[in-house]
PDB file of C-alpha atoms in Angstrom:
ATOM      1  CA  MET B   5      50.457 -25.622  -8.070  1.00 40.00           C
ATOM      2  CA  PHE B   6      47.754 -26.133  -5.477  1.00 40.00           C
ATOM      3  CA  SER B   7      46.532 -29.246  -7.262  1.00 44.00           C
ATOM      4  CA  LYS B   8      49.659 -30.956  -5.996  1.00 45.00           C
ATOM      5  CA  ILE B   9      48.463 -30.622  -2.428  1.00 47.00           C
ATOM      6  CA  PRO B  10      45.839 -33.125  -1.351  1.00 45.00           C
ATOM      7  CA  LEU B  11      43.003 -31.778   0.760  1.00 43.00           C
ATOM      8  CA  LEU B  12      43.712 -28.064   0.327  1.00 44.00           C
ATOM      9  CA  GLY B  13      40.579 -26.256   1.380  1.00 44.00           C
ATOM     10  CA  ARG B  14      38.412 -29.367   1.517  1.00 55.00           C
ATOM     11  CA  LEU B  15      38.041 -32.647   3.300  1.00 58.00           C
ATOM     12  CA  ASP B  16      40.044 -35.554   2.007  1.00 63.00           C
ATOM     13  CA  PRO B  17      37.607 -37.844   0.124  1.00 75.00           C
ATOM     14  CA  PHE B  18      39.349 -40.817   1.701  1.00 70.00           C
ATOM     15  CA  LEU B  19      38.781 -39.373   5.163  1.00 68.00           C
ATOM     16  CA  VAL B  20      35.128 -38.861   4.241  1.00 80.00           C
ATOM     17  CA  ALA B  21      34.999 -42.549   3.273  1.00 83.00           C
ATOM     18  CA  ILE B  22      36.519 -43.459   6.628  1.00 79.00           C
ATOM     19  CA  LEU B  23      33.952 -41.349   8.486  1.00 81.00           C
ATOM     20  CA  LEU B  24      31.137 -42.974   6.500  1.00 88.00           C
ATOM     21  CA  THR B  25      32.572 -46.384   7.381  1.00 87.00           C
ATOM     22  CA  VAL B  26      32.602 -45.407  11.053  1.00 84.00           C
ATOM     23  CA  ALA B  27      28.963 -44.308  10.755  1.00 87.00           C
ATOM     24  CA  PHE B  28      28.037 -47.582   9.042  1.00 92.00           C
ATOM     25  CA  ALA B  29      29.762 -49.556  11.795  1.00 87.00           C
ATOM     26  CA  ALA B  30      27.792 -47.558  14.363  1.00 85.00           C
ATOM     27  CA  ILE B  31      24.502 -48.403  12.652  1.00 91.00           C
ATOM     28  CA  VAL B  32      25.266 -51.937  11.424  1.00 91.00           C
ATOM     29  CA  PRO B  33      28.163 -53.311  13.500  1.00 91.00           C
ATOM     30  CA  ALA B  34      29.384 -56.820  12.752  1.00 91.00           C
ATOM     31  CA  ASP B  35      29.335 -59.250  15.635  1.00 89.00           C
ATOM     32  CA  GLY B  36      29.702 -62.960  16.346  1.00 87.00           C
ATOM     33  CA  VAL B  37      30.625 -65.102  13.344  1.00 89.00           C
ATOM     34  CA  ALA B  38      30.217 -62.155  10.984  1.00 90.00           C
ATOM     35  CA  LEU B  39      32.786 -60.146  12.919  1.00 87.00           C
ATOM     36  CA  ASP B  40      35.231 -63.062  12.955  1.00 87.00           C
ATOM     37  CA  THR B  41      34.826 -63.466   9.191  1.00 91.00           C
ATOM     38  CA  VAL B  42      35.351 -59.768   8.483  1.00 89.00           C
ATOM     39  CA  ALA B  43      38.324 -59.706  10.879  1.00 84.00           C
ATOM     40  CA  TRP B  44      40.027 -62.508   8.943  1.00 88.00           C
ATOM     41  CA  ALA B  45      39.305 -60.693   5.687  1.00 88.00           C
ATOM     42  CA  ALA B  46      40.899 -57.584   7.212  1.00 83.00           C
ATOM     43  CA  LYS B  47      44.034 -59.551   8.124  1.00 81.00           C
ATOM     44  CA  ILE B  48      44.353 -60.827   4.561  1.00 87.00           C
ATOM     45  CA  ALA B  49      43.783 -57.293   3.266  1.00 83.00           C
ATOM     46  CA  ILE B  50      46.508 -55.941   5.568  1.00 77.00           C
ATOM     47  CA  GLY B  51      48.962 -58.494   4.193  1.00 82.00           C
ATOM     48  CA  LEU B  52      48.074 -57.441   0.642  1.00 85.00           C
ATOM     49  CA  LEU B  53      48.419 -53.786   1.604  1.00 78.00           C
ATOM     50  CA  PHE B  54      51.978 -54.224   2.887  1.00 77.00           C
ATOM     51  CA  PHE B  55      52.867 -56.420  -0.084  1.00 86.00           C
ATOM     52  CA  LEU B  56      51.943 -53.524  -2.359  1.00 83.00           C
ATOM     53  CA  TYR B  57      53.972 -51.136  -0.183  1.00 74.00           C
ATOM     54  CA  GLY B  58      56.996 -53.358  -0.698  1.00 76.00           C
ATOM     55  CA  ALA B  59      56.415 -53.625  -4.438  1.00 82.00           C
ATOM     56  CA  ARG B  60      56.200 -49.823  -4.796  1.00 76.00           C
ATOM     57  CA  LEU B  61      59.181 -48.657  -2.726  1.00 67.00           C
ATOM     58  CA  SER B  62      62.518 -48.577  -4.490  1.00 69.00           C
ATOM     59  CA  THR B  63      65.195 -49.974  -2.201  1.00 64.00           C
ATOM     60  CA  GLN B  64      67.933 -48.727  -4.530  1.00 64.00           C
ATOM     61  CA  GLU B  65      66.664 -45.137  -4.368  1.00 59.00           C
ATOM     62  CA  ALA B  66      66.785 -45.262  -0.591  1.00 55.00           C
ATOM     63  CA  ILE B  67      70.320 -46.660  -0.634  1.00 60.00           C
ATOM     64  CA  ASP B  68      71.512 -44.084  -3.178  1.00 56.00           C
ATOM     65  CA  GLY B  69      69.961 -41.245  -1.198  1.00 55.00           C
ATOM     66  CA  LEU B  70      71.726 -42.099   2.037  1.00 60.00           C
ATOM     67  CA  ARG B  71      74.637 -39.905   0.941  1.00 68.00           C
ATOM     68  CA  HIS B  72      72.719 -36.935   2.340  1.00 76.00           C
ATOM     69  CA  TRP B  73      72.768 -38.627   5.716  1.00 82.00           C
ATOM     70  CA  ARG B  74      72.396 -35.467   7.848  1.00 90.00           C
ATOM     71  CA  LEU B  75      69.059 -34.661   6.217  1.00 92.00           C
ATOM     72  CA  HIS B  76      67.675 -38.179   6.571  1.00 90.00           C
ATOM     73  CA  LEU B  77      68.965 -38.598  10.099  1.00 93.00           C
ATOM     74  CA  THR B  78      67.313 -35.320  11.142  1.00 95.00           C
ATOM     75  CA  ILE B  79      63.971 -36.347   9.629  1.00 95.00           C
ATOM     76  CA  LEU B  80      64.104 -39.812  11.192  1.00 94.00           C
ATOM     77  CA  ALA B  81      65.058 -38.302  14.557  1.00 96.00           C
ATOM     78  CA  THR B  82      62.065 -35.958  14.362  1.00 96.00           C
ATOM     79  CA  THR B  83      59.773 -38.859  13.465  1.00 96.00           C
ATOM     80  CA  PHE B  84      61.050 -41.523  15.852  1.00 96.00           C
ATOM     81  CA  VAL B  85      62.628 -39.518  18.704  1.00 96.00           C
ATOM     82  CA  VAL B  86      61.046 -36.053  19.035  1.00 97.00           C
ATOM     83  CA  PHE B  87      57.493 -37.239  18.402  1.00 97.00           C
ATOM     84  CA  PRO B  88      57.699 -40.171  20.868  1.00 96.00           C
ATOM     85  CA  LEU B  89      59.133 -37.908  23.569  1.00 97.00           C
ATOM     86  CA  LEU B  90      56.225 -35.503  23.087  1.00 97.00           C
ATOM     87  CA  GLY B  91      53.844 -38.439  23.226  1.00 96.00           C
ATOM     88  CA  LEU B  92      55.305 -39.589  26.532  1.00 95.00           C
ATOM     89  CA  ALA B  93      55.122 -36.026  27.891  1.00 96.00           C
ATOM     90  CA  ALA B  94      51.405 -35.933  27.058  1.00 95.00           C
ATOM     91  CA  LYS B  95      50.855 -38.413  29.887  1.00 94.00           C
ATOM     92  CA  VAL B  96      50.455 -35.396  32.196  1.00 96.00           C
ATOM     93  CA  LEU B  97      47.127 -34.718  30.423  1.00 95.00           C
ATOM     94  CA  VAL B  98      45.606 -37.915  31.880  1.00 92.00           C
ATOM     95  CA  PRO B  99      42.936 -37.898  33.272  1.00 91.00           C
ATOM     96  CA  SER B 100      42.185 -34.172  33.365  1.00 91.00           C
ATOM     97  CA  VAL B 101      42.249 -33.648  29.573  1.00 92.00           C
ATOM     98  CA  LEU B 102      42.547 -37.078  27.953  1.00 92.00           C
ATOM     99  CA  SER B 103      41.147 -40.415  29.014  1.00 88.00           C
ATOM    100  CA  GLU B 104      43.575 -43.340  29.157  1.00 87.00           C
ATOM    101  CA  PRO B 105      42.491 -44.890  25.801  1.00 85.00           C
ATOM    102  CA  LEU B 106      42.695 -41.506  24.043  1.00 91.00           C
ATOM    103  CA  TYR B 107      46.138 -40.927  25.507  1.00 93.00           C
ATOM    104  CA  LEU B 108      47.247 -44.328  24.207  1.00 91.00           C
ATOM    105  CA  GLY B 109      46.008 -43.198  20.796  1.00 93.00           C
ATOM    106  CA  VAL B 110      47.997 -39.947  20.993  1.00 96.00           C
ATOM    107  CA  LEU B 111      51.105 -41.855  22.049  1.00 95.00           C
ATOM    108  CA  TYR B 112      50.567 -44.391  19.271  1.00 95.00           C
ATOM    109  CA  LEU B 113      50.324 -41.746  16.541  1.00 95.00           C
ATOM    110  CA  CYS B 114      53.597 -40.279  17.846  1.00 96.00           C
ATOM    111  CA  LEU B 115      55.321 -43.623  17.204  1.00 95.00           C
ATOM    112  CA  LEU B 116      54.262 -43.984  13.567  1.00 95.00           C
ATOM    113  CA  PRO B 117      56.353 -43.345  10.434  1.00 92.00           C
ATOM    114  CA  SER B 118      55.744 -40.326   8.228  1.00 91.00           C
ATOM    115  CA  THR B 119      53.511 -40.204   5.180  1.00 85.00           C
ATOM    116  CA  VAL B 120      55.006 -40.780   1.741  1.00 76.00           C
ATOM    117  CA  GLN B 121      52.822 -39.329  -1.025  1.00 73.00           C
ATOM    118  CA  SER B 122      51.494 -36.372   0.986  1.00 80.00           C
ATOM    119  CA  ALA B 123      54.915 -35.356   2.325  1.00 86.00           C
ATOM    120  CA  ILE B 124      56.452 -35.453  -1.157  1.00 81.00           C
ATOM    121  CA  ALA B 125      53.572 -33.425  -2.616  1.00 81.00           C
ATOM    122  CA  LEU B 126      53.910 -30.779   0.096  1.00 87.00           C
ATOM    123  CA  VAL B 127      57.679 -30.481  -0.420  1.00 88.00           C
ATOM    124  CA  SER B 128      57.089 -30.193  -4.167  1.00 82.00           C
ATOM    125  CA  VAL B 129      54.630 -27.314  -3.741  1.00 83.00           C
ATOM    126  CA  ALA B 130      57.030 -25.505  -1.394  1.00 88.00           C
ATOM    127  CA  ARG B 131      59.818 -26.027  -3.985  1.00 86.00           C
ATOM    128  CA  GLY B 132      61.981 -27.946  -1.555  1.00 87.00           C
ATOM    129  CA  ASN B 133      64.299 -30.937  -1.812  1.00 86.00           C
ATOM    130  CA  ILE B 134      62.028 -33.432  -3.568  1.00 81.00           C
ATOM    131  CA  PRO B 135      64.622 -36.256  -3.958  1.00 78.00           C
ATOM    132  CA  GLY B 136      65.455 -35.914  -0.273  1.00 82.00           C
ATOM    133  CA  ALA B 137      61.763 -36.083   0.620  1.00 85.00           C
ATOM    134  CA  VAL B 138      61.297 -39.191  -1.528  1.00 77.00           C
ATOM    135  CA  VAL B 139      64.196 -40.988   0.130  1.00 80.00           C
ATOM    136  CA  SER B 140      63.409 -39.908   3.696  1.00 85.00           C
ATOM    137  CA  SER B 141      59.687 -40.607   3.589  1.00 83.00           C
ATOM    138  CA  SER B 142      60.228 -43.965   1.892  1.00 77.00           C
ATOM    139  CA  ALA B 143      62.925 -44.900   4.398  1.00 80.00           C
ATOM    140  CA  SER B 144      60.653 -43.834   7.252  1.00 85.00           C
ATOM    141  CA  SER B 145      57.884 -46.061   5.912  1.00 81.00           C
ATOM    142  CA  MET B 146      60.197 -49.064   5.608  1.00 80.00           C
ATOM    143  CA  ILE B 147      61.904 -48.519   8.952  1.00 87.00           C
ATOM    144  CA  GLY B 148      58.564 -47.912  10.681  1.00 87.00           C
ATOM    145  CA  ILE B 149      57.442 -51.489  10.064  1.00 83.00           C
ATOM    146  CA  ILE B 150      60.161 -52.585  12.495  1.00 86.00           C
ATOM    147  CA  VAL B 151      60.732 -49.501  14.652  1.00 90.00           C
ATOM    148  CA  THR B 152      57.092 -48.664  15.462  1.00 90.00           C
ATOM    149  CA  PRO B 153      56.333 -52.069  17.067  1.00 88.00           C
ATOM    150  CA  ILE B 154      59.573 -51.824  19.051  1.00 88.00           C
ATOM    151  CA  LEU B 155      58.649 -48.334  20.276  1.00 91.00           C
ATOM    152  CA  VAL B 156      55.158 -49.575  21.164  1.00 89.00           C
ATOM    153  CA  ALA B 157      56.719 -52.385  23.202  1.00 85.00           C
ATOM    154  CA  LEU B 158      59.102 -49.996  24.969  1.00 87.00           C
ATOM    155  CA  THR B 159      56.681 -47.162  25.720  1.00 87.00           C
ATOM    156  CA  MET B 160      53.285 -48.778  26.117  1.00 81.00           C
ATOM    157  CA  SER B 161      54.273 -51.677  28.353  1.00 66.00           C
ATOM    158  CA  THR B 162      54.211 -49.145  31.187  1.00 56.00           C
ATOM    159  CA  GLN B 163      50.705 -48.048  30.133  1.00 58.00           C
ATOM    160  CA  GLY B 164      49.121 -51.457  30.677  1.00 53.00           C
ATOM    161  CA  VAL B 165      49.430 -52.582  27.039  1.00 58.00           C
ATOM    162  CA  THR B 166      50.942 -56.041  26.748  1.00 54.00           C
ATOM    163  CA  PHE B 167      53.181 -56.936  23.826  1.00 55.00           C
ATOM    164  CA  SER B 168      53.129 -60.729  23.596  1.00 54.00           C
ATOM    165  CA  GLY B 169      55.063 -63.178  21.479  1.00 55.00           C
ATOM    166  CA  SER B 170      51.938 -63.790  19.401  1.00 59.00           C
ATOM    167  CA  ALA B 171      51.833 -60.065  18.562  1.00 60.00           C
ATOM    168  CA  VAL B 172      55.427 -60.257  17.339  1.00 61.00           C
ATOM    169  CA  LEU B 173      54.523 -63.269  15.195  1.00 69.00           C
ATOM    170  CA  ASP B 174      51.498 -61.434  13.786  1.00 69.00           C
ATOM    171  CA  ILE B 175      53.687 -58.465  12.861  1.00 67.00           C
ATOM    172  CA  VAL B 176      56.165 -60.731  11.100  1.00 73.00           C
ATOM    173  CA  LEU B 177      53.515 -62.700   9.223  1.00 76.00           C
ATOM    174  CA  MET B 178      51.064 -59.908   8.428  1.00 74.00           C
ATOM    175  CA  LEU B 179      53.364 -56.927   7.890  1.00 72.00           C
ATOM    176  CA  LEU B 180      57.027 -57.789   7.469  1.00 76.00           C
ATOM    177  CA  VAL B 181      56.790 -60.968   5.357  1.00 84.00           C
ATOM    178  CA  PRO B 182      54.382 -59.444   2.777  1.00 85.00           C
ATOM    179  CA  PHE B 183      56.492 -56.270   2.661  1.00 79.00           C
ATOM    180  CA  LEU B 184      59.710 -58.223   2.052  1.00 83.00           C
ATOM    181  CA  ALA B 185      57.932 -60.384  -0.518  1.00 90.00           C
ATOM    182  CA  GLY B 186      56.876 -57.215  -2.345  1.00 86.00           C
ATOM    183  CA  GLN B 187      60.457 -55.933  -2.234  1.00 82.00           C
ATOM    184  CA  PHE B 188      61.781 -59.261  -3.557  1.00 88.00           C
ATOM    185  CA  LEU B 189      59.270 -59.381  -6.429  1.00 91.00           C
ATOM    186  CA  ARG B 190      59.570 -55.691  -7.219  1.00 86.00           C
ATOM    187  CA  ARG B 191      62.038 -56.259 -10.074  1.00 84.00           C
ATOM    188  CA  TRP B 192      59.367 -58.287 -11.895  1.00 89.00           C
ATOM    189  CA  ILE B 193      56.112 -56.617 -10.819  1.00 89.00           C
ATOM    190  CA  GLY B 194      57.239 -53.089  -9.869  1.00 83.00           C
ATOM    191  CA  GLY B 195      56.518 -51.691 -13.329  1.00 84.00           C
ATOM    192  CA  TRP B 196      53.082 -53.298 -13.445  1.00 88.00           C
ATOM    193  CA  VAL B 197      52.253 -51.943  -9.986  1.00 85.00           C
ATOM    194  CA  LYS B 198      53.219 -48.407 -11.057  1.00 78.00           C
ATOM    195  CA  GLU B 199      51.222 -48.659 -14.296  1.00 84.00           C
ATOM    196  CA  HIS B 200      48.130 -49.762 -12.378  1.00 81.00           C
ATOM    197  CA  GLY B 201      48.564 -47.290  -9.531  1.00 75.00           C
ATOM    198  CA  LYS B 202      45.004 -45.915  -9.620  1.00 75.00           C
ATOM    199  CA  PRO B 203      43.095 -49.223  -9.488  1.00 79.00           C
ATOM    200  CA  LEU B 204      45.545 -50.618  -6.922  1.00 79.00           C
ATOM    201  CA  LYS B 205      44.946 -47.537  -4.781  1.00 75.00           C
ATOM    202  CA  LEU B 206      41.365 -48.784  -4.470  1.00 79.00           C
ATOM    203  CA  VAL B 207      42.785 -52.013  -3.040  1.00 77.00           C
ATOM    204  CA  ASP B 208      44.899 -49.979  -0.591  1.00 74.00           C
ATOM    205  CA  ARG B 209      42.030 -47.855   0.580  1.00 77.00           C
ATOM    206  CA  GLY B 210      39.531 -50.683   0.575  1.00 83.00           C
ATOM    207  CA  SER B 211      41.844 -52.606   2.900  1.00 80.00           C
ATOM    208  CA  ILE B 212      42.036 -49.704   5.315  1.00 76.00           C
ATOM    209  CA  LEU B 213      38.264 -49.155   5.242  1.00 83.00           C
ATOM    210  CA  LEU B 214      37.811 -52.838   6.098  1.00 85.00           C
ATOM    211  CA  VAL B 215      40.186 -52.420   9.035  1.00 80.00           C
ATOM    212  CA  VAL B 216      38.228 -49.350  10.201  1.00 81.00           C
ATOM    213  CA  TYR B 217      34.934 -51.246   9.997  1.00 87.00           C
ATOM    214  CA  VAL B 218      36.304 -54.108  12.102  1.00 84.00           C
ATOM    215  CA  ALA B 219      37.805 -51.745  14.684  1.00 79.00           C
ATOM    216  CA  PHE B 220      34.672 -49.665  15.142  1.00 79.00           C
ATOM    217  CA  SER B 221      32.352 -52.680  15.057  1.00 85.00           C
ATOM    218  CA  ARG B 222      34.278 -54.035  18.007  1.00 78.00           C
ATOM    219  CA  GLY B 223      33.993 -50.645  19.641  1.00 75.00           C
ATOM    220  CA  MET B 224      30.222 -50.662  19.258  1.00 82.00           C
ATOM    221  CA  ASN B 225      30.019 -54.176  20.686  1.00 80.00           C
ATOM    222  CA  GLU B 226      32.079 -53.078  23.686  1.00 70.00           C
ATOM    223  CA  ASP B 227      30.161 -49.778  24.063  1.00 73.00           C
ATOM    224  CA  ILE B 228      33.419 -47.766  24.065  1.00 68.00           C
ATOM    225  CA  TRP B 229      31.656 -44.616  22.855  1.00 68.00           C
ATOM    226  CA  SER B 230      30.126 -44.152  26.276  1.00 70.00           C
ATOM    227  CA  MET B 231      33.681 -43.184  27.316  1.00 69.00           C
ATOM    228  CA  LEU B 232      33.903 -40.309  24.782  1.00 77.00           C
ATOM    229  CA  SER B 233      32.106 -37.087  25.686  1.00 82.00           C
ATOM    230  CA  PRO B 234      31.958 -33.969  23.462  1.00 85.00           C
ATOM    231  CA  GLY B 235      34.345 -32.270  25.891  1.00 88.00           C
ATOM    232  CA  ARG B 236      36.884 -35.082  25.558  1.00 90.00           C
ATOM    233  CA  LEU B 237      36.608 -34.923  21.779  1.00 89.00           C
ATOM    234  CA  ALA B 238      37.214 -31.162  21.746  1.00 92.00           C
ATOM    235  CA  ALA B 239      40.179 -31.611  24.071  1.00 94.00           C
ATOM    236  CA  LEU B 240      41.602 -34.285  21.772  1.00 94.00           C
ATOM    237  CA  VAL B 241      41.393 -31.946  18.778  1.00 94.00           C
ATOM    238  CA  GLY B 242      43.229 -29.299  20.806  1.00 96.00           C
ATOM    239  CA  VAL B 243      45.950 -31.773  21.766  1.00 97.00           C
ATOM    240  CA  CYS B 244      46.428 -32.803  18.118  1.00 96.00           C
ATOM    241  CA  VAL B 245      46.683 -29.163  17.024  1.00 97.00           C
ATOM    242  CA  ALA B 246      49.193 -28.378  19.787  1.00 97.00           C
ATOM    243  CA  LEU B 247      51.262 -31.469  18.997  1.00 97.00           C
ATOM    244  CA  LEU B 248      51.493 -30.559  15.320  1.00 97.00           C
ATOM    245  CA  ALA B 249      52.334 -26.930  16.108  1.00 97.00           C
ATOM    246  CA  ILE B 250      55.186 -27.948  18.422  1.00 97.00           C
ATOM    247  CA  VAL B 251      56.722 -30.342  15.897  1.00 97.00           C
ATOM    248  CA  LEU B 252      56.388 -27.890  12.995  1.00 97.00           C
ATOM    249  CA  THR B 253      58.088 -25.172  15.054  1.00 97.00           C
ATOM    250  CA  LEU B 254      60.913 -27.448  16.187  1.00 97.00           C
ATOM    251  CA  ALA B 255      61.446 -28.815  12.679  1.00 96.00           C
ATOM    252  CA  TRP B 256      61.522 -25.434  10.930  1.00 96.00           C
ATOM    253  CA  TYR B 257      63.598 -23.405  13.363  1.00 96.00           C
ATOM    254  CA  GLY B 258      65.696 -26.328  14.582  1.00 96.00           C
ATOM    255  CA  SER B 259      66.739 -27.168  11.003  1.00 95.00           C
ATOM    256  CA  ARG B 260      67.771 -23.536  10.483  1.00 95.00           C
ATOM    257  CA  ARG B 261      69.955 -23.685  13.589  1.00 96.00           C
ATOM    258  CA  LEU B 262      71.520 -26.857  12.208  1.00 95.00           C
ATOM    259  CA  GLY B 263      72.528 -25.000   9.052  1.00 94.00           C
ATOM    260  CA  PHE B 264      70.270 -26.682   6.495  1.00 94.00           C
ATOM    261  CA  SER B 265      69.329 -24.939   3.251  1.00 92.00           C
ATOM    262  CA  TYR B 266      65.775 -23.824   2.533  1.00 93.00           C
ATOM    263  CA  GLU B 267      65.193 -26.859   0.302  1.00 91.00           C
ATOM    264  CA  ASP B 268      66.321 -29.272   3.009  1.00 94.00           C
ATOM    265  CA  ARG B 269      64.362 -27.429   5.701  1.00 95.00           C
ATOM    266  CA  THR B 270      61.119 -27.926   3.779  1.00 95.00           C
ATOM    267  CA  ALA B 271      61.849 -31.661   3.520  1.00 94.00           C
ATOM    268  CA  ILE B 272      62.476 -31.800   7.270  1.00 95.00           C
ATOM    269  CA  LEU B 273      59.355 -29.740   7.950  1.00 96.00           C
ATOM    270  CA  PHE B 274      56.908 -31.878   6.001  1.00 95.00           C
ATOM    271  CA  CYS B 275      58.502 -35.322   6.213  1.00 93.00           C
ATOM    272  CA  GLY B 276      59.192 -34.949   9.921  1.00 94.00           C
ATOM    273  CA  SER B 277      55.812 -33.575  11.008  1.00 94.00           C
ATOM    274  CA  THR B 278      53.363 -35.851   9.173  1.00 93.00           C
ATOM    275  CA  LYS B 279      52.144 -39.266  10.319  1.00 94.00           C
ATOM    276  CA  SER B 280      50.922 -42.100   8.123  1.00 88.00           C
ATOM    277  CA  LEU B 281      47.254 -43.029   8.395  1.00 84.00           C
ATOM    278  CA  ALA B 282      47.723 -45.773   5.794  1.00 79.00           C
ATOM    279  CA  THR B 283      50.329 -47.516   7.946  1.00 83.00           C
ATOM    280  CA  GLY B 284      48.893 -46.658  11.353  1.00 87.00           C
ATOM    281  CA  LEU B 285      45.365 -48.044  10.970  1.00 84.00           C
ATOM    282  CA  PRO B 286      46.308 -51.563   9.797  1.00 84.00           C
ATOM    283  CA  MET B 287      49.193 -51.807  12.244  1.00 85.00           C
ATOM    284  CA  ALA B 288      46.944 -50.903  15.189  1.00 86.00           C
ATOM    285  CA  THR B 289      44.824 -54.004  14.661  1.00 80.00           C
ATOM    286  CA  VAL B 290      47.947 -56.133  15.025  1.00 80.00           C
ATOM    287  CA  LEU B 291      49.512 -54.266  17.925  1.00 82.00           C
ATOM    288  CA  PHE B 292      46.475 -53.806  20.162  1.00 81.00           C
ATOM    289  CA  PRO B 293      44.461 -57.021  20.362  1.00 73.00           C
ATOM    290  CA  GLY B 294      41.835 -56.767  23.066  1.00 70.00           C
ATOM    291  CA  GLN B 295      42.211 -52.986  23.359  1.00 75.00           C
ATOM    292  CA  PRO B 296      39.553 -50.361  22.448  1.00 75.00           C
ATOM    293  CA  ILE B 297      40.899 -49.923  18.898  1.00 80.00           C
ATOM    294  CA  GLY B 298      38.277 -47.361  17.940  1.00 82.00           C
ATOM    295  CA  LEU B 299      39.433 -44.874  20.578  1.00 85.00           C
ATOM    296  CA  ILE B 300      43.115 -45.653  20.005  1.00 87.00           C
ATOM    297  CA  VAL B 301      42.995 -44.830  16.269  1.00 88.00           C
ATOM    298  CA  LEU B 302      40.705 -41.803  16.679  1.00 89.00           C
ATOM    299  CA  PRO B 303      43.594 -39.397  17.484  1.00 92.00           C
ATOM    300  CA  LEU B 304      45.412 -40.584  14.351  1.00 91.00           C
ATOM    301  CA  MET B 305      42.356 -39.974  12.165  1.00 87.00           C
ATOM    302  CA  LEU B 306      41.950 -36.444  13.545  1.00 88.00           C
ATOM    303  CA  PHE B 307      45.669 -35.665  13.345  1.00 93.00           C
ATOM    304  CA  HIS B 308      45.771 -36.868   9.730  1.00 86.00           C
ATOM    305  CA  GLN B 309      43.219 -34.305   8.580  1.00 80.00           C
ATOM    306  CA  ILE B 310      44.679 -31.496  10.702  1.00 88.00           C
ATOM    307  CA  GLN B 311      48.225 -32.141   9.475  1.00 89.00           C
ATOM    308  CA  LEU B 312      47.280 -32.078   5.808  1.00 82.00           C
ATOM    309  CA  LEU B 313      45.145 -28.957   5.967  1.00 82.00           C
ATOM    310  CA  THR B 314      47.743 -27.108   8.048  1.00 89.00           C
ATOM    311  CA  CYS B 315      50.779 -28.258   6.064  1.00 89.00           C
ATOM    312  CA  ALA B 316      49.040 -27.509   2.766  1.00 84.00           C
ATOM    313  CA  ALA B 317      48.505 -23.904   3.853  1.00 86.00           C
ATOM    314  CA  ILE B 318      52.123 -23.639   5.040  1.00 91.00           C
ATOM    315  CA  ALA B 319      53.476 -25.099   1.774  1.00 88.00           C
ATOM    316  CA  ALA B 320      51.469 -22.621  -0.266  1.00 84.00           C
ATOM    317  CA  ARG B 321      52.671 -19.730   1.911  1.00 88.00           C
ATOM    318  CA  LEU B 322      56.312 -20.810   1.594  1.00 90.00           C
ATOM    319  CA  ALA B 323      55.972 -21.046  -2.188  1.00 85.00           C
ATOM    320  CA  ARG B 324      54.553 -17.504  -2.388  1.00 83.00           C
ATOM    321  CA  ARG B 325      57.373 -16.100  -0.254  1.00 81.00           C
ATOM    322  CA  LEU B 326      60.136 -17.881  -2.178  1.00 69.00           C
ATOM    323  CA  PRO B 327      62.144 -15.654  -4.590  1.00 59.00           C
ATOM    324  CA  ALA B 328      61.484 -16.433  -8.240  1.00 48.00           C
ATOM    325  CA  ALA B 329      65.196 -17.133  -8.726  1.00 40.00           C
ATOM    326  CA  VAL B 330      65.007 -20.272  -6.627  1.00 46.00           C
ATOM    327  CA  PRO B 331      64.319 -23.233  -8.936  1.00 42.00           C
ATOM    328  CA  ALA B 332      61.087 -25.197  -8.480  1.00 38.00           C
TER     329      ALA B 332
END
């Protein structure tokens, strides 16, 4: 059972790879022509990443699953309404607890879609509504490509982050067009993509590691780490923990007040409380040109590990408490 939960009791190997990439960028940052070359490679990799997302996600499953609209609407509201409101409320922590760039990172993670694979695995371990989790998390991922940039434009324009026409064009060309192309070609290549899931996952993760290297190389060139003290880092961890605790509490007890079954409540709990690192890191490079990307994505990287370790423990606890009569 526990093998279904990634990261239970240990660090995610992918997160370890990200941390090693950050360390490499700190020691050997790219600059000048080398940085421009790697940045272009990262853009191409991002396009490939979202093409593969489109080729994997079944549009028909999402359409068929919309019949349970109350469940999906609740999860999407948690992801794209409750989280953003909490992110905006965190503004009161600036500058006493969070610096401005770190706050932008916290707000940004609040605007992202939920995870797909991790959320489904957690719901499976807790013996919840797996089909509902598949549909909701997939729909969140698809909707997030459009909704997250809109939310960034609406919320961060007041924080000094500009959202220009060129950024919109970059989103269309680098994220939306490859995603739609993957959806269009899915009927011909979807089976091949599923059969080669493991090697293609290396492409996914390699793309994200390239994005991380570019982001933190720029950070080293701009000396952004002088703005991050150990106290600020500890405060950021505390904010991420508090944010996750609030959303988990609202999702679990709020769904009970709304009359959902146990199976649906677990789907709301795990699909509504998790945020996608795989979507958030590439998208940040498009949405925040000229911003300190390293500090902006740092809250997301911390939250990602915290959410998986915490939710894995909760899923295991729920499974132990569940009566044997309830089907897995």
